[in-house]
Tab-separated table of C-alpha atoms in Angstrom:
chain	number	residue	atom	x	y	z
A	1	UNK	CA	102.843	143.974	72.240
A	2	UNK	CA	100.255	142.153	74.331
A	3	UNK	CA	101.273	139.912	77.168
A	4	UNK	CA	100.791	136.179	76.774
A	5	UNK	CA	98.067	134.576	78.854
A	6	UNK	CA	99.071	131.695	81.101
A	7	UNK	CA	96.513	128.900	81.564
A	8	UNK	CA	95.089	128.830	85.080
A	9	UNK	CA	96.081	125.190	85.569
A	10	UNK	CA	99.627	125.648	84.250
A	11	UNK	CA	102.563	125.366	86.642
A	12	UNK	CA	104.015	128.783	87.278
A	13	UNK	CA	107.196	129.234	85.273
A	14	UNK	CA	110.247	130.480	87.159
A	15	UNK	CA	112.590	133.154	85.820
A	16	UNK	CA	115.851	134.136	87.479
A	17	UNK	CA	116.998	137.634	86.512
A	18	UNK	CA	120.373	139.136	87.390
A	19	UNK	CA	120.986	142.863	87.418
A	20	UNK	CA	117.307	143.060	88.315
A	21	UNK	CA	117.347	146.073	90.608
A	22	UNK	CA	117.336	148.641	87.822
A	23	UNK	CA	117.357	149.119	84.062
A	24	UNK	CA	116.946	146.259	81.623
A	25	UNK	CA	116.881	143.582	84.316
A	26	UNK	CA	114.070	145.274	86.223
A	27	UNK	CA	112.118	145.911	83.033
A	28	UNK	CA	112.467	142.265	82.093
A	29	UNK	CA	111.227	141.199	85.522
A	30	UNK	CA	108.228	143.528	85.187
A	31	UNK	CA	107.275	142.164	81.784
A	32	UNK	CA	107.701	138.542	82.835
A	33	UNK	CA	105.741	139.015	86.064
A	34	UNK	CA	102.919	140.563	84.043
A	35	UNK	CA	102.914	137.395	81.928
A	36	UNK	CA	102.469	135.205	85.011
A	37	UNK	CA	106.048	134.173	85.650
A	38	UNK	CA	107.426	133.734	89.147
A	39	UNK	CA	110.447	136.022	89.069
A	40	UNK	CA	113.525	135.810	91.266
A	41	UNK	CA	115.465	139.073	91.260
A	42	UNK	CA	119.207	139.086	91.882
A	43	UNK	CA	121.685	141.921	92.179
A	44	UNK	CA	124.287	143.283	94.545
A	45	UNK	CA	122.012	145.856	96.247
A	46	UNK	CA	119.414	144.238	98.467
A	47	UNK	CA	117.538	147.525	98.971
A	48	UNK	CA	116.866	147.910	95.235
A	49	UNK	CA	115.725	144.293	94.962
A	50	UNK	CA	113.352	144.653	97.905
A	51	UNK	CA	111.801	147.787	96.403
A	52	UNK	CA	111.483	146.108	93.009
A	53	UNK	CA	109.749	143.076	94.506
A	54	UNK	CA	107.313	145.302	96.390
A	55	UNK	CA	106.457	147.108	93.155
A	56	UNK	CA	105.944	143.859	91.261
A	57	UNK	CA	103.807	142.317	93.997
A	58	UNK	CA	101.766	145.517	94.219
A	59	UNK	CA	100.982	145.048	90.517
A	60	UNK	CA	99.831	141.475	91.123
A	61	UNK	CA	103.061	139.660	90.275
A	62	UNK	CA	104.968	136.973	92.131
A	63	UNK	CA	108.499	138.091	92.984
A	64	UNK	CA	111.258	137.460	95.464
A	65	UNK	CA	114.694	138.952	96.061
A	66	UNK	CA	117.935	137.004	96.179
A	67	UNK	CA	120.954	139.273	96.668
A	68	UNK	CA	123.988	138.038	94.752
A	69	UNK	CA	127.297	139.118	93.291
A	70	UNK	CA	127.545	137.068	90.091
A	71	UNK	CA	131.329	137.442	90.138
A	72	UNK	CA	131.300	134.889	92.990
A	73	UNK	CA	131.029	131.485	91.307
A	74	UNK	CA	130.308	129.525	94.498
A	75	UNK	CA	127.606	131.962	95.612
A	76	UNK	CA	126.024	131.796	92.173
A	77	UNK	CA	125.838	128.003	92.255
A	78	UNK	CA	124.326	128.198	95.740
A	79	UNK	CA	121.729	130.709	94.509
A	80	UNK	CA	120.639	128.401	91.688
A	81	UNK	CA	120.336	125.509	94.135
A	82	UNK	CA	118.252	127.649	96.499
A	83	UNK	CA	115.856	128.668	93.719
A	84	UNK	CA	115.307	125.078	92.667
A	85	UNK	CA	114.854	124.051	96.295
A	86	UNK	CA	112.136	126.676	96.734
A	87	UNK	CA	110.401	126.343	93.379
A	88	UNK	CA	111.498	123.014	91.950
A	89	UNK	CA	112.594	124.545	88.638
A	90	UNK	CA	114.365	127.311	86.743
A	91	UNK	CA	112.747	127.743	83.344
A	92	UNK	CA	114.497	130.940	82.342
A	93	UNK	CA	117.725	132.744	83.185
A	94	UNK	CA	118.089	136.392	82.186
A	95	UNK	CA	121.638	137.713	82.479
A	96	UNK	CA	121.230	141.483	82.705
A	97	UNK	CA	123.978	142.242	85.219
A	98	UNK	CA	126.598	144.469	83.659
A	99	UNK	CA	128.964	147.351	84.376
A	100	UNK	CA	131.343	149.705	82.669
A	101	UNK	CA	134.018	152.015	84.049
A	102	UNK	CA	134.789	155.690	83.728
A	103	UNK	CA	138.329	155.271	82.401
A	104	UNK	CA	137.890	153.312	79.190
A	105	UNK	CA	140.848	154.010	76.908
A	106	UNK	CA	143.829	151.672	76.673
A	107	UNK	CA	145.945	154.403	78.247
A	108	UNK	CA	143.665	154.957	81.239
A	109	UNK	CA	141.849	151.668	81.938
A	110	UNK	CA	143.705	149.985	84.797
A	111	UNK	CA	144.183	146.273	85.339
A	112	UNK	CA	141.687	146.458	88.200
A	113	UNK	CA	139.141	148.145	85.918
A	114	UNK	CA	139.592	145.425	83.293
A	115	UNK	CA	139.126	142.791	85.984
A	116	UNK	CA	135.916	144.409	87.310
A	117	UNK	CA	134.322	144.581	83.876
A	118	UNK	CA	135.250	141.018	82.926
A	119	UNK	CA	134.256	139.635	86.339
A	120	UNK	CA	130.681	140.927	86.026
A	121	UNK	CA	129.963	141.094	82.311
A	122	UNK	CA	131.654	137.903	81.171
A	123	UNK	CA	132.552	135.688	84.104
A	124	UNK	CA	129.285	136.491	85.868
A	125	UNK	CA	127.370	135.351	82.788
A	126	UNK	CA	129.402	132.159	82.633
A	127	UNK	CA	128.832	131.512	86.338
A	128	UNK	CA	125.041	131.775	86.112
A	129	UNK	CA	124.858	129.720	82.921
A	130	UNK	CA	126.940	126.975	84.505
A	131	UNK	CA	124.819	127.154	87.660
A	132	UNK	CA	121.499	126.557	85.879
A	133	UNK	CA	122.799	124.046	83.344
A	134	UNK	CA	122.412	120.841	85.401
A	135	UNK	CA	118.915	121.830	86.518
A	136	UNK	CA	117.771	122.659	82.993
A	137	UNK	CA	119.309	119.508	81.570
A	138	UNK	CA	117.545	117.413	84.207
A	139	UNK	CA	114.251	119.109	83.315
A	140	UNK	CA	114.808	118.547	79.599
A	141	UNK	CA	114.283	122.200	78.739
A	142	UNK	CA	115.048	125.783	79.597
A	143	UNK	CA	115.975	129.131	78.111
A	144	UNK	CA	118.695	131.695	78.711
A	145	UNK	CA	118.658	135.323	77.600
A	146	UNK	CA	122.017	137.097	77.721
A	147	UNK	CA	121.977	140.876	77.499
A	148	UNK	CA	125.067	141.811	75.520
A	149	UNK	CA	125.362	145.075	73.565
A	150	UNK	CA	125.583	146.690	70.160
A	151	UNK	CA	129.276	146.823	71.094
A	152	UNK	CA	129.270	143.033	71.015
A	153	UNK	CA	128.685	143.175	67.256
A	154	UNK	CA	130.116	146.517	66.153
A	155	UNK	CA	133.342	147.895	67.588
A	156	UNK	CA	133.383	151.563	68.564
A	157	UNK	CA	135.578	153.709	70.775
A	158	UNK	CA	132.899	155.018	73.161
A	159	UNK	CA	132.203	151.791	75.153
A	160	UNK	CA	135.904	151.084	75.613
A	161	UNK	CA	137.988	147.987	75.011
A	162	UNK	CA	137.093	146.108	78.207
A	163	UNK	CA	133.336	146.482	77.778
A	164	UNK	CA	133.487	145.718	74.058
A	165	UNK	CA	135.585	142.616	74.633
A	166	UNK	CA	133.265	141.360	77.380
A	167	UNK	CA	130.094	141.806	75.341
A	168	UNK	CA	131.625	140.301	72.203
A	169	UNK	CA	132.530	137.271	74.270
A	170	UNK	CA	128.990	137.033	75.684
A	171	UNK	CA	127.604	136.905	72.144
A	172	UNK	CA	130.032	134.141	71.210
A	173	UNK	CA	129.362	132.007	74.276
A	174	UNK	CA	125.591	132.325	73.720
A	175	UNK	CA	125.903	130.798	70.257
A	176	UNK	CA	128.314	128.163	71.536
A	177	UNK	CA	125.729	127.225	74.170
A	178	UNK	CA	123.148	126.605	71.440
A	179	UNK	CA	125.603	124.498	69.459
A	180	UNK	CA	126.217	122.202	72.420
A	181	UNK	CA	122.960	122.244	74.360
A	182	UNK	CA	120.243	122.136	71.681
A	183	UNK	CA	120.345	118.348	71.908
A	184	UNK	CA	119.230	118.654	75.534
A	185	UNK	CA	116.278	120.883	74.660
A	186	UNK	CA	118.000	124.061	75.858
A	187	UNK	CA	118.150	127.369	73.994
A	188	UNK	CA	119.773	130.750	74.431
A	189	UNK	CA	119.251	134.206	72.967
A	190	UNK	CA	121.740	137.040	72.843
A	191	UNK	CA	120.244	140.535	72.996
A	192	UNK	CA	122.453	143.157	71.378
A	193	UNK	CA	120.892	146.537	72.153
A	194	UNK	CA	122.313	149.868	71.139
A	195	UNK	CA	121.972	152.670	73.664
A	196	UNK	CA	119.320	152.112	76.316
A	197	UNK	CA	118.352	154.945	78.671
A	198	UNK	CA	119.448	153.260	81.899
A	199	UNK	CA	121.326	154.619	84.943
A	200	UNK	CA	124.614	153.117	83.726
A	201	UNK	CA	124.793	155.798	81.019
A	202	UNK	CA	125.287	158.447	83.675
A	203	UNK	CA	128.620	156.783	84.486
A	204	UNK	CA	130.043	157.678	81.094
A	205	UNK	CA	132.922	160.166	80.941
A	206	UNK	CA	130.521	162.403	78.972
A	207	UNK	CA	126.956	161.507	80.049
A	208	UNK	CA	124.282	161.900	77.367
A	209	UNK	CA	121.791	164.720	77.646
A	210	UNK	CA	118.213	164.145	78.749
A	211	UNK	CA	117.091	164.928	75.205
A	212	UNK	CA	119.411	162.272	73.779
A	213	UNK	CA	118.273	159.707	76.349
A	214	UNK	CA	114.635	160.339	75.454
A	215	UNK	CA	115.394	159.210	71.886
A	216	UNK	CA	117.211	156.045	72.952
A	217	UNK	CA	115.718	152.637	73.559
A	218	UNK	CA	113.897	152.621	76.901
A	219	UNK	CA	114.201	149.822	79.476
A	220	UNK	CA	110.571	148.840	78.830
A	221	UNK	CA	111.431	148.210	75.173
A	222	UNK	CA	113.956	145.606	76.259
A	223	UNK	CA	111.569	144.226	78.885
A	224	UNK	CA	108.994	143.532	76.195
A	225	UNK	CA	111.687	141.976	74.019
A	226	UNK	CA	112.755	139.677	76.851
A	227	UNK	CA	109.155	138.591	77.417
A	228	UNK	CA	108.696	137.980	73.681
A	229	UNK	CA	111.687	135.633	73.583
A	230	UNK	CA	110.805	133.936	76.873
A	231	UNK	CA	107.237	133.167	75.792
A	232	UNK	CA	108.205	131.531	72.513
A	233	UNK	CA	107.320	127.817	72.309
A	234	UNK	CA	110.027	125.427	73.433
A	235	UNK	CA	110.799	124.358	69.860
A	236	UNK	CA	111.717	127.958	68.911
A	237	UNK	CA	115.194	129.354	69.522
A	238	UNK	CA	115.633	133.073	68.918
A	239	UNK	CA	119.398	132.991	68.624
A	240	UNK	CA	120.082	136.702	68.512
A	241	UNK	CA	118.324	140.075	68.446
A	242	UNK	CA	120.154	143.188	67.269
A	243	UNK	CA	118.041	146.164	68.335
A	244	UNK	CA	118.543	149.908	68.307
A	245	UNK	CA	116.610	153.149	68.529
A	246	UNK	CA	115.514	154.537	65.187
A	247	UNK	CA	117.688	157.567	65.971
A	248	UNK	CA	120.875	155.580	66.481
A	249	UNK	CA	123.856	157.608	67.662
A	250	UNK	CA	126.140	154.769	66.551
A	251	UNK	CA	125.408	155.880	62.982
A	252	UNK	CA	126.375	159.517	63.561
């Protein structure tokens, strides 16, 4: 997939990416920066964000770090305000922040574990969407890409109840956003990837082998998908993308 060319006289589009220090978020930032977007990278670890920005700028991109815990609603609203103060706009929000826990069964997953997963995966997505909404409405346009999961469409035991519930909810709220906000020129896409070879997989009770991870979707596959959706014309809404590796362990 070739990257879209941005006219030299066009205003630089601004993308805010959460969970941008590693994995899908970082890959999305890389693909968008290569397409000429100004990218703002958020995550809880400032050191990862700084390294990511250095890599993007070394490749000719425009990037900046903005450390943030999306579970904090007030901090998230302040981050959106800071981005618009610096750049005058937020054209795209990519919600890639997400976690899972080791103890995933109903018998073992504690109340605190449930809270952690919902705070980041679901509430964090709501917080960022609410934070950008007034700015996008005022601009008369904008796009949101929410990274959910195959588990948000098909229930399985491996991801666990908390993760599955959070990602199913993200898919639902994405479509609800389109129902309400299309009249304001806003659009949202829910990405539902099956297994992606990211660091979070090593947190599983039984981590996949290197051979299995090599056959999964790679972060760059999702980065290219994010850029594809983001570069669609404003009159196009890609509501949902269900994507998996050809060798899909969910079918085994």
